[in-house]
Amino acid sequence: MEQRMETLAGDAQDLGPRIRKAGPANPAVPLMKGSVMIRATVALLALSTPLLAEDLTLPLDPGVKAETITARYSCNGGAPFEVRYINAGENSLALVPVAGASRIFVSTVSASGARYVSGALEWWSKGDDATLIDTMDEAATQQCVAAPA
C-alpha cells in the first residue's frame, strides 16, 4: 500500500543540484567509456525524473496507516504558520515552511520532545514550544510557540 504526500514545486527544484553533484562529474565516481557512459546517464535521468514531479510517493509497509497532524506556530512574535506532522509506523516527518518554501524534516533521536532535521536545520518541539535552529548559524535560532487556530 502506498501513501501519497504532496510537495511544493520548490522542494523538487531544491533536490536538482544534489542530484547533479552525485553524477559522473564527481571525482569520486570513476569515468566510464562508450555505451556504459550513455547507459549510466540514462539511468541517472530515469532515477531523477520522479524527483521533478509535483507529487511524491513514499511506499510504506502494508497495513501502516499514515496520520497527519497540523499545528500552528509563531516564532519570535512573527506571523503564524502551519507545520504538518506525518506519522506512519516508524516514519515521522515534519513539513516546516522555511524561507518561503516547505522543507521536509525527518525525525531523529531526542532526549525530550520531538526532534526533526533537514540538512543543517533542526526543528525541535515539546508541548506548545518549538525551536528552529540553523546549526551553521545558531544566532539565527527562532523560538516558537503554539498559535491559536
C-alpha positions in Angstrom: 0.0 0.0 0.0 1.4 3.4 -0.9 0.7 6.7 0.9 0.9 9.9 -1.2 2.4 13.1 0.0 2.3 16.3 -1.9 5.4 18.5 -2.1 5.8 22.0 -3.3 7.5 22.5 -6.7 10.3 24.4 -4.9 11.2 21.3 -2.9 11.7 19.3 -6.0 13.8 22.0 -7.6 16.0 22.2 -4.5 16.9 18.5 -5.0 18.2 19.1 -8.5 21.7 20.4 -7.6 22.2 17.4 -5.2 21.4 15.0 -8.0 23.9 16.7 -10.3 26.6 16.6 -7.7 26.2 12.8 -7.5 26.7 12.4 -11.2 29.7 11.4 -13.3 31.4 14.8 -12.8 32.0 13.8 -9.2 35.7 12.9 -8.9 34.9 10.1 -6.5 33.0 8.3 -9.3 35.3 6.7 -11.9 34.9 7.9 -15.5 33.1 5.4 -17.8 33.6 5.0 -21.6 31.3 4.4 -24.6 27.9 2.8 -24.1 28.4 2.3 -20.4 28.6 6.1 -20.0 25.4 6.5 -22.0 23.6 3.8 -20.0 24.7 5.4 -16.8 23.4 8.8 -17.9 20.1 7.4 -19.0 19.8 5.6 -15.7 20.6 8.8 -13.7 18.0 10.7 -15.7 15.4 8.0 -15.1 16.1 8.0 -11.4 15.9 11.8 -11.1 12.6 12.2 -13.1 10.3 11.3 -10.2 12.0 14.0 -8.1 10.9 16.6 -10.5 7.2 15.6 -10.3 4.6 17.6 -8.3 3.7 14.5 -6.2 6.0 12.3 -4.3 5.1 8.7 -3.4 6.6 7.1 -0.4 5.9 3.3 -0.2 5.1 2.0 3.3 4.7 -1.4 4.7 1.3 -2.9 4.0 -1.2 -2.1 6.8 0.7 1.0 8.0 -1.7 3.9 8.3 -0.4 7.5 8.0 -1.6 10.1 10.4 -1.3 13.8 9.6 -1.4 16.4 12.3 -1.3 20.2 11.6 -0.1 22.6 14.2 0.2 26.4 14.1 3.2 28.3 15.5 4.5 31.8 15.7 8.3 32.4 16.0 9.8 35.5 17.6 6.4 37.3 17.5 6.1 36.9 13.7 3.1 35.8 11.6 1.6 32.4 12.4 2.4 29.5 10.1 1.4 25.8 9.9 3.7 22.7 10.4 2.4 19.4 9.1 3.5 16.3 11.0 3.2 13.0 9.2 3.5 9.8 11.2 3.4 6.4 9.6 4.7 3.5 11.7 8.4 4.0 12.3 8.5 7.0 9.9 7.9 10.5 11.2 8.2 13.7 9.1 7.6 17.4 9.7 6.9 19.8 6.8 8.1 23.2 8.0 8.0 26.4 6.0 11.5 27.9 5.8 12.4 31.0 3.7 9.1 30.7 1.7 9.4 27.0 0.9 8.2 23.9 2.6 11.1 21.8 3.9 10.9 18.1 4.8 12.3 17.4 8.2 13.0 13.7 9.4 12.6 12.7 13.0 15.7 11.7 14.9 16.6 10.7 18.4 15.6 13.1 21.1 16.0 13.0 24.9 12.9 15.1 25.3 10.2 16.3 22.9 10.2 15.6 19.1 13.4 16.5 17.1 13.5 16.7 13.3 16.4 17.6 11.0 16.6 18.8 7.4 20.2 19.5 6.3 21.7 22.0 8.8 18.3 22.9 10.1 16.8 21.4 13.3 13.1 21.7 14.3 12.6 20.7 18.0 9.1 20.7 19.5 7.9 19.9 23.0 4.4 20.8 24.2 3.4 24.3 23.0 7.0 25.3 22.4 9.3 24.7 19.4 12.7 25.9 18.2 14.1 26.3 14.7 17.9 26.1 14.8 20.3 26.6 11.9 23.3 24.6 13.2 25.6 26.6 10.8 24.4 29.9 12.3 23.0 29.4 15.8 22.4 33.2 16.2 19.6 32.7 13.7 17.7 30.4 16.2 14.0 31.1 16.4 11.9 30.5 19.5 8.4 29.5 18.6 5.1 29.0 20.5 1.8 27.4 19.5 -0.5 29.9 17.9 -4.3 29.8 18.1 -6.1 28.4 15.0 
